[in-house]
Amino acid sequence: MGEDIVAVSPATTVDERAKPNSRPAFPSPSHHPASTSDDTYNNDYELSTGLQAPGEPPVASPPHLISRKITTRLFISHFLSTWNSRLFEMGAVLFIASIFPGTLLPMSVYALVRSAAAVMLSPALGSWIDRGDRLKVVRASIIGQRLAVAASCAIFLILYKRKELGSKLRVGFFVVNILLACIEKLCSVLNLVSIERDWVVVISQDDDTARRTLNARMRRIDLFCKLLGPLTISLIDGASTTVAIYVTLGMTCASVLIEYFTIAAVFRMVPALHRPAAESTLSPPEDDREHQPSAHRTTLTSLRSITTLTLSALSNLLPLTSLPHYIQHPAFLPSISLSLLYFTVLSFSGQMTTFLLSTGYTSYAVGAARAVSTIFELSSTWIAPKVQHRIGAVRGGIWFLTWQMAWLAAGLSWFFSITSNNSDTPSKSNILAASGL
């Protein structure tokens, strides 16, 4: 009583029953009445038993296939957003250099405020991406970016055409243009991070292969726009700055509806992107109305709410509380190294482009030089993996850093030597120094 009864066939010996690794016997399936001995069902162990045949390797699950309709619309929206961003980024530098010739101050202030806004408000943008409705976030970035570029082009056109404007009025227009540039930059970052870091992950559905493929194609779109966008607007600006402003404005206005509806189509075709709206916590539930503060405590509660919101906003702008965690994180040193990588004058930033234009270079030359630098950047995407595969990531990084330092030292040496030897001809020395850089 209470003991398990195990049926043993007479043909099974005691030694075979004592083997610890013996496989339990499954009854062989009987042939289906309507099947023959050659039928697939009777001869396929997995189909007939529902189990994988013993000794066979596990079958890998098929890769996640993404519809071509989804990827096509996603790439169109991303291309238009990146193309307009690169076009306006380079165009604004050329327009400012034409409006304020012979000085780097306006361009430096423009670039500094624009970059500072992106650095300080990026945490708030990330929080909005995490909590907000995906489609509304991307659509807001598209509309905000296009409106900012359109208004900025209008101001550029006024400043370039109306030379007789007073200095105070010109400064006022330029300040408004800087604010519009900050809005454009923030919307560009919002769109880029939302699509590449959120939408692509959801669309690929945790499939690493599909995600790598999407990321690679998105990166190719970025580099393509970085290569041809500045070159295109530079060639147009070399012919006419007015035409270049109108082209930038026209492309911005023509692409907004295409972006708006293509990204909405992607949202409709991928149900996983439909994040439920967060429940509002601003209004208390009906059952807790008796616990609301009385009238004489309303002012104190309002002050505390304002203080809390202010501290929350400051923590988003300057996240000092997370600084110790960042310093102790394993990614601290690599991120600092990556930041120092861009801490150099050897890049076609706004200041560098304005400097080249002020020393006598044409828009054609600057655009061509920037295109060549982008081609070198593209080549690194093929060279770096091969070098890392051959000598390792650490040694490869050391080699690349050494190569960068060598070219930086050569450029600075050329700069100082030309400046000292040609001090009597500053314009010529500036041109030669720029060519050395």
CSV table of C-alpha atoms in Angstrom, one decimal:
chain,number,residue,atom,x,y,z
A,1,MET,CA,0.0,0.0,0.0
A,2,GLY,CA,1.2,3.5,-0.8
A,3,GLU,CA,4.1,2.1,-3.0
A,4,ASP,CA,4.4,3.0,-6.7
A,5,ILE,CA,3.9,0.0,-9.0
A,6,VAL,CA,6.2,0.0,-12.0
A,7,ALA,CA,5.4,-2.4,-14.8
A,8,VAL,CA,8.4,-4.2,-16.2
A,9,SER,CA,8.3,-6.3,-19.3
A,10,PRO,CA,9.5,-9.9,-19.1
A,11,ALA,CA,12.2,-9.3,-21.6
A,12,THR,CA,13.9,-6.6,-19.4
A,13,THR,CA,16.7,-8.0,-17.3
A,14,VAL,CA,17.7,-6.8,-13.8
A,15,ASP,CA,20.9,-5.3,-15.1
A,16,GLU,CA,19.2,-3.2,-17.7
A,17,ARG,CA,16.8,-1.9,-15.1
A,18,ALA,CA,19.7,-0.9,-12.9
A,19,LYS,CA,21.4,1.2,-15.5
A,20,PRO,CA,21.1,4.8,-14.3
A,21,ASN,CA,21.3,6.4,-17.8
A,22,SER,CA,18.7,4.1,-19.4
A,23,ARG,CA,16.2,6.1,-21.4
A,24,PRO,CA,12.5,5.4,-20.5
A,25,ALA,CA,10.7,3.5,-23.2
A,26,PHE,CA,7.9,5.3,-25.1
A,27,PRO,CA,5.2,3.2,-26.8
A,28,SER,CA,5.7,3.3,-30.5
A,29,PRO,CA,2.8,5.1,-32.3
A,30,SER,CA,0.5,2.9,-34.2
A,31,HIS,CA,0.0,3.6,-37.9
A,32,HIS,CA,-2.9,5.8,-38.8
A,33,PRO,CA,-5.6,3.8,-40.5
A,34,ALA,CA,-5.6,6.1,-43.5
A,35,SER,CA,-1.8,6.1,-43.8
A,36,THR,CA,0.7,3.8,-45.5
A,37,SER,CA,4.1,2.6,-44.3
A,38,ASP,CA,5.7,5.2,-46.5
A,39,ASP,CA,3.7,8.1,-45.1
A,40,THR,CA,5.6,11.1,-43.6
A,41,TYR,CA,3.6,11.0,-40.4
A,42,ASN,CA,4.5,7.4,-39.6
A,43,ASN,CA,8.2,7.8,-40.4
A,44,ASP,CA,8.8,11.2,-38.8
A,45,TYR,CA,9.5,10.7,-35.1
A,46,GLU,CA,8.9,14.4,-34.2
A,47,LEU,CA,5.6,14.6,-36.1
A,48,SER,CA,4.2,11.3,-34.7
A,49,THR,CA,5.3,11.8,-31.0
A,50,GLY,CA,5.5,15.5,-30.7
A,51,LEU,CA,9.1,15.1,-29.3
A,52,GLN,CA,12.4,15.7,-30.9
A,53,ALA,CA,14.2,12.6,-32.0
A,54,PRO,CA,16.9,11.4,-29.5
A,55,GLY,CA,20.5,12.3,-30.5
A,56,GLU,CA,19.5,15.1,-32.9
A,57,PRO,CA,20.7,18.7,-32.3
A,58,PRO,CA,18.2,21.2,-31.2
A,59,VAL,CA,16.4,23.0,-34.0
A,60,ALA,CA,17.0,26.8,-34.0
A,61,SER,CA,14.0,29.0,-34.1
A,62,PRO,CA,13.5,30.8,-37.4
A,63,PRO,CA,14.7,34.4,-37.6
A,64,HIS,CA,12.2,37.2,-37.1
A,65,LEU,CA,11.2,38.5,-40.6
A,66,ILE,CA,10.4,42.2,-40.9
A,67,SER,CA,8.0,43.2,-43.6
A,68,ARG,CA,9.5,45.2,-46.4
A,69,LYS,CA,6.7,47.7,-46.1
A,70,ILE,CA,7.7,48.5,-42.6
A,71,THR,CA,11.4,48.9,-43.3
A,72,THR,CA,10.8,51.0,-46.4
A,73,ARG,CA,8.6,53.5,-44.6
A,74,LEU,CA,11.0,53.5,-41.7
A,75,PHE,CA,14.0,54.2,-43.9
A,76,ILE,CA,12.2,56.9,-45.8
A,77,SER,CA,11.3,58.8,-42.7
A,78,HIS,CA,14.7,58.4,-41.2
A,79,PHE,CA,16.4,59.5,-44.5
A,80,LEU,CA,14.3,62.7,-44.7
A,81,SER,CA,14.9,63.6,-41.1
A,82,THR,CA,18.6,63.0,-41.3
A,83,TRP,CA,19.0,64.7,-44.7
A,84,ASN,CA,17.2,67.9,-43.6
A,85,SER,CA,19.2,68.0,-40.4
A,86,ARG,CA,22.6,67.6,-42.1
A,87,LEU,CA,21.5,70.1,-44.8
A,88,PHE,CA,20.5,72.8,-42.3
A,89,GLU,CA,23.5,72.1,-40.0
A,90,MET,CA,25.9,72.9,-42.8
A,91,GLY,CA,23.7,75.5,-44.4
A,92,ALA,CA,23.4,77.6,-41.2
A,93,VAL,CA,27.2,77.8,-41.0
A,94,LEU,CA,27.5,79.0,-44.6
A,95,PHE,CA,24.6,81.5,-44.1
A,96,ILE,CA,26.1,83.0,-40.9
A,97,ALA,CA,29.5,83.3,-42.6
A,98,SER,CA,27.9,85.3,-45.4
A,99,ILE,CA,25.8,87.5,-43.1
A,100,PHE,CA,28.7,88.2,-40.6
A,101,PRO,CA,31.9,88.0,-42.7
A,102,GLY,CA,35.3,88.3,-41.2
A,103,THR,CA,34.5,87.2,-37.7
A,104,LEU,CA,34.1,83.9,-35.8
A,105,LEU,CA,32.1,85.4,-32.9
A,106,PRO,CA,28.5,84.9,-34.2
A,107,MET,CA,29.2,81.3,-35.3
A,108,SER,CA,30.9,80.5,-32.0
A,109,VAL,CA,28.0,81.8,-30.0
A,110,TYR,CA,25.5,80.0,-32.2
A,111,ALA,CA,27.3,76.7,-32.0
A,112,LEU,CA,28.0,77.0,-28.2
A,113,VAL,CA,24.4,77.7,-27.2
A,114,ARG,CA,23.0,75.1,-29.6
A,115,SER,CA,25.3,72.4,-28.2
A,116,ALA,CA,24.8,73.4,-24.6
A,117,ALA,CA,21.0,73.2,-25.0
A,118,ALA,CA,21.4,69.6,-26.4
A,119,VAL,CA,23.6,68.6,-23.5
A,120,MET,CA,21.5,70.0,-20.8
A,121,LEU,CA,18.1,69.0,-22.1
A,122,SER,CA,19.0,65.5,-23.4
A,123,PRO,CA,18.0,63.7,-20.1
A,124,ALA,CA,14.6,65.3,-20.3
A,125,LEU,CA,14.2,64.1,-23.8
A,126,GLY,CA,15.2,60.6,-22.8
A,127,SER,CA,12.6,60.7,-20.1
A,128,TRP,CA,9.9,61.8,-22.5
A,129,ILE,CA,10.9,59.0,-24.9
A,130,ASP,CA,10.6,56.4,-22.2
A,131,ARG,CA,7.2,57.5,-20.8
A,132,GLY,CA,5.4,59.2,-23.7
A,133,ASP,CA,3.4,57.9,-26.6
A,134,ARG,CA,5.8,56.8,-29.3
A,135,LEU,CA,3.9,58.2,-32.2
A,136,LYS,CA,3.2,61.5,-30.5
A,137,VAL,CA,6.9,61.9,-29.6
A,138,VAL,CA,8.2,61.3,-33.1
A,139,ARG,CA,5.5,63.5,-34.7
A,140,ALA,CA,6.3,66.3,-32.2
A,141,SER,CA,10.0,66.0,-33.2
A,142,ILE,CA,9.1,66.2,-36.9
A,143,ILE,CA,6.8,69.2,-36.6
A,144,GLY,CA,9.1,71.0,-34.2
A,145,GLN,CA,12.2,70.5,-36.4
A,146,ARG,CA,10.5,71.6,-39.6
A,147,LEU,CA,8.9,74.7,-38.1
A,148,ALA,CA,12.2,75.7,-36.5
A,149,VAL,CA,14.1,75.3,-39.8
A,150,ALA,CA,11.4,77.2,-41.8
A,151,ALA,CA,11.4,80.1,-39.4
A,152,SER,CA,15.2,80.1,-39.2
A,153,CYS,CA,15.5,80.2,-43.0
A,154,ALA,CA,13.1,83.2,-43.1
A,155,ILE,CA,15.3,85.1,-40.6
A,156,PHE,CA,18.5,84.2,-42.5
A,157,LEU,CA,16.9,85.5,-45.6
A,158,ILE,CA,16.0,88.8,-43.9
A,159,LEU,CA,19.5,89.2,-42.4
A,160,TYR,CA,21.1,88.5,-45.7
A,161,LYS,CA,18.9,90.7,-47.9
A,162,ARG,CA,18.4,93.6,-45.6
A,163,LYS,CA,21.9,94.9,-45.0
A,164,GLU,CA,20.5,98.3,-43.9
A,165,LEU,CA,19.0,96.9,-40.7
A,166,GLY,CA,20.2,98.5,-37.5
A,167,SER,CA,22.7,96.7,-35.3
A,168,LYS,CA,20.3,96.1,-32.5
A,169,LEU,CA,17.7,94.7,-34.8
A,170,ARG,CA,20.2,92.4,-36.4
A,171,VAL,CA,21.3,91.2,-33.0
A,172,GLY,CA,17.7,90.6,-32.0
A,173,PHE,CA,17.0,88.6,-35.1
A,174,PHE,CA,20.2,86.6,-34.5
A,175,VAL,CA,19.2,85.8,-30.9
A,176,VAL,CA,15.9,84.5,-32.2
A,177,ASN,CA,17.7,82.4,-34.7
A,178,ILE,CA,19.9,80.9,-32.0
A,179,LEU,CA,16.8,79.9,-30.0
A,180,LEU,CA,15.3,78.3,-33.2
A,181,ALA,CA,18.6,76.4,-33.7
A,182,CYS,CA,18.3,75.0,-30.2
A,183,ILE,CA,14.8,73.8,-30.9
A,184,GLU,CA,15.9,72.2,-34.2
A,185,LYS,CA,18.8,70.5,-32.5
A,186,LEU,CA,16.6,69.1,-29.6
A,187,CYS,CA,14.0,67.9,-32.1
A,188,SER,CA,16.7,66.2,-34.2
A,189,VAL,CA,18.1,64.5,-31.1
A,190,LEU,CA,14.6,63.5,-30.0
A,191,ASN,CA,13.8,61.9,-33.4
A,192,LEU,CA,17.2,60.2,-33.8
A,193,VAL,CA,17.2,58.6,-30.3
A,194,SER,CA,13.5,57.7,-30.5
A,195,ILE,CA,13.9,55.9,-33.8
A,196,GLU,CA,17.3,54.3,-33.5
A,197,ARG,CA,17.2,53.4,-29.8
A,198,ASP,CA,13.5,52.6,-29.2
A,199,TRP,CA,11.6,51.9,-32.4
A,200,VAL,CA,14.3,49.7,-34.0
A,201,VAL,CA,14.5,47.6,-30.8
A,202,VAL,CA,10.7,47.1,-30.7
A,203,ILE,CA,10.4,46.3,-34.4
A,204,SER,CA,13.2,43.7,-34.3
A,205,GLN,CA,11.5,41.9,-31.4
A,206,ASP,CA,14.6,40.9,-29.5
A,207,ASP,CA,16.1,39.3,-32.6
A,208,ASP,CA,19.8,40.3,-32.6
A,209,THR,CA,20.3,39.5,-36.2
A,210,ALA,CA,17.4,41.6,-37.4
A,211,ARG,CA,18.4,44.4,-35.0
A,212,ARG,CA,22.0,44.5,-36.3
A,213,THR,CA,20.7,44.6,-39.9
A,214,LEU,CA,18.4,47.5,-39.1
A,215,ASN,CA,21.1,49.4,-37.3
A,216,ALA,CA,23.6,48.9,-40.1
A,217,ARG,CA,21.2,50.2,-42.7
A,218,MET,CA,20.2,53.2,-40.5
A,219,ARG,CA,23.9,53.9,-40.0
A,220,ARG,CA,24.5,53.8,-43.8
A,221,ILE,CA,21.7,56.3,-44.2
A,222,ASP,CA,23.3,58.6,-41.6
A,223,LEU,CA,26.7,58.5,-43.3
A,224,PHE,CA,25.2,58.9,-46.8
A,225,CYS,CA,23.4,62.1,-45.6
A,226,LYS,CA,26.5,63.3,-43.8
A,227,LEU,CA,28.5,62.8,-47.1
A,228,LEU,CA,26.1,64.3,-49.6
A,229,GLY,CA,24.0,66.8,-47.6
A,230,PRO,CA,26.8,69.3,-46.7
A,231,LEU,CA,28.3,68.9,-50.2
A,232,THR,CA,25.0,69.6,-51.9
A,233,ILE,CA,24.3,72.8,-49.9
A,234,SER,CA,27.9,73.9,-50.3
A,235,LEU,CA,27.7,73.7,-54.0
A,236,ILE,CA,24.5,75.6,-54.1
A,237,ASP,CA,25.8,78.2,-51.7
A,238,GLY,CA,28.8,78.7,-53.9
A,239,ALA,CA,26.6,79.7,-56.7
A,240,SER,CA,24.1,81.8,-54.7
A,241,THR,CA,23.5,82.1,-50.9
A,242,THR,CA,19.9,83.2,-51.5
A,243,VAL,CA,19.2,80.1,-53.6
A,244,ALA,CA,20.7,77.9,-50.9
A,245,ILE,CA,18.4,79.4,-48.3
A,246,TYR,CA,15.4,78.8,-50.5
A,247,VAL,CA,16.5,75.3,-51.3
A,248,THR,CA,16.8,74.5,-47.5
A,249,LEU,CA,13.4,76.0,-46.9
A,250,GLY,CA,11.8,74.2,-49.8
A,251,MET,CA,13.2,70.8,-48.8
A,252,THR,CA,12.0,71.3,-45.2
A,253,CYS,CA,8.5,72.2,-46.3
A,254,ALA,CA,8.2,69.4,-48.9
A,255,SER,CA,9.3,66.6,-46.6
A,256,VAL,CA,7.3,67.3,-43.5
A,257,LEU,CA,4.1,65.6,-44.7
A,258,ILE,CA,6.0,62.5,-46.1
A,259,GLU,CA,7.7,62.1,-42.8
A,260,TYR,CA,4.6,62.6,-40.8
A,261,PHE,CA,2.5,59.9,-42.6
A,262,THR,CA,5.3,57.3,-43.2
A,263,ILE,CA,6.2,57.1,-39.6
A,264,ALA,CA,2.5,56.8,-38.7
A,265,ALA,CA,2.2,53.9,-41.2
A,266,VAL,CA,5.1,52.1,-39.4
A,267,PHE,CA,3.3,52.7,-36.1
A,268,ARG,CA,0.1,51.2,-37.4
A,269,MET,CA,1.8,48.1,-38.9
A,270,VAL,CA,3.7,47.3,-35.7
A,271,PRO,CA,1.3,46.6,-32.8
A,272,ALA,CA,4.1,46.3,-30.3
A,273,LEU,CA,4.8,50.1,-30.7
A,274,HIS,CA,1.3,50.9,-29.2
A,275,ARG,CA,2.4,51.7,-25.7
A,276,PRO,CA,-0.5,52.3,-23.4
A,277,ALA,CA,-0.8,55.8,-22.2
A,278,ALA,CA,0.4,56.4,-18.6
A,279,GLU,CA,-2.2,56.9,-16.1
A,280,SER,CA,-2.5,60.5,-14.9
A,281,THR,CA,-1.6,61.1,-11.3
A,282,LEU,CA,-2.5,64.8,-11.2
A,283,SER,CA,-6.2,64.3,-10.1
A,284,PRO,CA,-6.9,62.3,-6.9
A,285,PRO,CA,-9.4,59.4,-7.0
A,286,GLU,CA,-13.0,60.1,-6.0
A,287,ASP,CA,-12.7,57.9,-2.9
A,288,ASP,CA,-9.9,60.1,-1.5
A,289,ARG,CA,-11.6,63.4,-1.9
A,290,GLU,CA,-12.1,63.7,1.9
A,291,HIS,CA,-8.3,63.5,2.3
A,292,GLN,CA,-7.6,66.5,0.1
A,293,PRO,CA,-5.9,69.4,1.9
A,294,SER,CA,-8.1,72.1,3.4
A,295,ALA,CA,-8.3,75.6,2.1
A,296,HIS,CA,-5.8,77.1,4.6
A,297,ARG,CA,-3.1,74.5,3.6
A,298,THR,CA,-3.5,75.0,-0.2
A,299,THR,CA,-0.8,77.7,-0.4
A,300,LEU,CA,1.8,75.6,1.5
A,301,THR,CA,1.0,72.6,-0.7
A,302,SER,CA,1.4,74.7,-3.8
A,303,LEU,CA,4.8,76.0,-2.7
A,304,ARG,CA,6.0,72.5,-2.0
A,305,SER,CA,4.8,71.3,-5.4
A,306,ILE,CA,6.6,74.2,-7.1
A,307,THR,CA,9.8,73.4,-5.1
A,308,THR,CA,9.5,69.7,-6.0
A,309,LEU,CA,9.1,70.5,-9.7
A,310,THR,CA,12.0,73.0,-9.6
A,311,LEU,CA,14.3,70.5,-8.0
A,312,SER,CA,13.2,67.8,-10.5
A,313,ALA,CA,13.9,70.1,-13.4
A,314,LEU,CA,17.3,71.0,-12.0
A,315,SER,CA,18.1,67.3,-11.5
A,316,ASN,CA,17.3,66.7,-15.2
A,317,LEU,CA,19.4,69.6,-16.4
A,318,LEU,CA,22.3,68.8,-14.1
A,319,PRO,CA,22.1,65.1,-12.9
A,320,LEU,CA,24.7,65.5,-10.2
A,321,THR,CA,23.2,62.7,-8.0
A,322,SER,CA,24.0,60.1,-10.7
A,323,LEU,CA,27.6,61.3,-11.0
A,324,PRO,CA,29.1,58.9,-8.4
A,325,HIS,CA,27.3,56.0,-10.1
A,326,TYR,CA,28.7,57.1,-13.5
A,327,ILE,CA,32.3,57.4,-12.1
A,328,GLN,CA,32.1,53.9,-10.6
A,329,HIS,CA,30.6,52.4,-13.7
A,330,PRO,CA,32.9,50.2,-15.9
A,331,ALA,CA,31.9,52.4,-18.9
A,332,PHE,CA,33.4,55.5,-17.3
A,333,LEU,CA,36.9,55.3,-18.7
A,334,PRO,CA,35.8,54.3,-22.2
A,335,SER,CA,33.3,57.1,-22.3
A,336,ILE,CA,35.9,59.6,-21.2
A,337,SER,CA,38.2,58.3,-23.8
A,338,LEU,CA,35.5,58.7,-26.5
A,339,SER,CA,34.8,62.2,-25.3
A,340,LEU,CA,38.5,63.2,-25.6
A,341,LEU,CA,38.5,61.8,-29.1
A,342,TYR,CA,36.3,64.6,-30.2
A,343,PHE,CA,38.2,67.2,-28.2
A,344,THR,CA,40.2,68.4,-31.2
A,345,VAL,CA,40.1,71.1,-33.9
A,346,LEU,CA,40.5,68.5,-36.6
A,347,SER,CA,36.8,68.4,-37.5
A,348,PHE,CA,34.6,70.3,-39.8
A,349,SER,CA,32.6,72.0,-37.1
A,350,GLY,CA,30.9,75.4,-37.5
A,351,GLN,CA,33.9,77.3,-36.2
A,352,MET,CA,36.3,75.4,-38.5
A,353,THR,CA,34.1,75.9,-41.6
A,354,THR,CA,33.7,79.6,-40.8
A,355,PHE,CA,37.4,80.0,-40.3
A,356,LEU,CA,38.1,78.4,-43.7
A,357,LEU,CA,35.6,80.7,-45.4
A,358,SER,CA,37.0,83.8,-43.7
A,359,THR,CA,40.5,83.0,-44.9
A,360,GLY,CA,39.5,82.8,-48.5
A,361,TYR,CA,38.3,79.3,-49.2
A,362,THR,CA,35.1,79.0,-51.3
A,363,SER,CA,32.1,77.0,-50.4
A,364,TYR,CA,33.0,74.5,-53.1
A,365,ALA,CA,36.4,73.8,-51.5
A,366,VAL,CA,34.9,73.5,-48.0
A,367,GLY,CA,32.2,71.2,-49.1
A,368,ALA,CA,34.6,69.0,-51.1
A,369,ALA,CA,37.0,68.8,-48.1
A,370,ARG,CA,34.1,67.8,-45.8
A,371,ALA,CA,33.0,65.1,-48.3
A,372,VAL,CA,36.5,63.7,-48.4
A,373,SER,CA,36.6,63.5,-44.6
A,374,THR,CA,33.3,61.7,-44.6
A,375,ILE,CA,34.7,59.2,-47.1
A,376,PHE,CA,37.5,58.5,-44.7
A,377,GLU,CA,35.0,58.1,-41.9
A,378,LEU,CA,33.1,55.6,-44.0
A,379,SER,CA,36.3,53.7,-44.8
A,380,SER,CA,36.9,53.3,-41.0
A,381,THR,CA,33.7,51.2,-40.7
A,382,TRP,CA,35.4,48.6,-42.9
A,383,ILE,CA,39.0,49.0,-41.7
A,384,ALA,CA,38.3,48.9,-37.9
A,385,PRO,CA,36.5,45.5,-37.8
A,386,LYS,CA,39.3,43.9,-39.9
A,387,VAL,CA,42.1,45.4,-37.7
A,388,GLN,CA,40.3,44.4,-34.5
A,389,HIS,CA,39.7,40.9,-35.8
A,390,ARG,CA,43.4,40.6,-36.6
A,391,ILE,CA,45.2,42.2,-33.6
A,392,GLY,CA,42.4,42.6,-31.1
A,393,ALA,CA,40.3,45.5,-29.9
A,394,VAL,CA,42.8,46.9,-27.3
A,395,ARG,CA,45.8,46.9,-29.6
A,396,GLY,CA,43.7,48.2,-32.5
A,397,GLY,CA,42.5,51.1,-30.3
A,398,ILE,CA,46.1,51.9,-29.3
A,399,TRP,CA,47.1,51.9,-33.0
A,400,PHE,CA,44.3,54.2,-34.0
A,401,LEU,CA,45.0,56.6,-31.1
A,402,THR,CA,48.7,56.7,-32.1
A,403,TRP,CA,47.7,57.4,-35.7
A,404,GLN,CA,45.4,60.2,-34.6
A,405,MET,CA,48.1,61.8,-32.3
A,406,ALA,CA,50.6,61.7,-35.1
A,407,TRP,CA,48.4,63.5,-37.6
A,408,LEU,CA,47.4,66.0,-34.9
A,409,ALA,CA,51.0,66.8,-34.1
A,410,ALA,CA,51.8,67.2,-37.8
A,411,GLY,CA,48.9,69.6,-38.2
A,412,LEU,CA,49.8,71.7,-35.2
A,413,SER,CA,53.5,71.8,-36.2
A,414,TRP,CA,52.5,73.0,-39.7
A,415,PHE,CA,50.3,75.7,-38.1
A,416,PHE,CA,53.0,77.1,-35.9
A,417,SER,CA,55.7,76.9,-38.5
A,418,ILE,CA,53.7,78.7,-41.1
A,419,THR,CA,52.6,81.4,-38.6
A,420,SER,CA,56.1,82.2,-37.5
A,421,ASN,CA,57.6,82.2,-41.0
A,422,ASN,CA,54.9,84.3,-42.6
A,423,SER,CA,53.9,86.7,-39.8
A,424,ASP,CA,54.0,89.6,-42.3
A,425,THR,CA,51.3,88.0,-44.5
A,426,PRO,CA,48.5,86.9,-42.1
A,427,SER,CA,46.0,86.0,-44.7
A,428,LYS,CA,48.4,83.7,-46.5
A,429,SER,CA,49.5,82.1,-43.3
A,430,ASN,CA,45.9,81.5,-42.3
A,431,ILE,CA,45.1,79.8,-45.5
A,432,LEU,CA,48.2,77.6,-45.3
A,433,ALA,CA,47.5,76.8,-41.7
A,434,ALA,CA,44.0,75.8,-42.5
A,435,SER,CA,45.2,73.6,-45.3
A,436,GLY,CA,47.6,72.0,-42.8
A,437,LEU,CA,44.8,71.4,-40.4
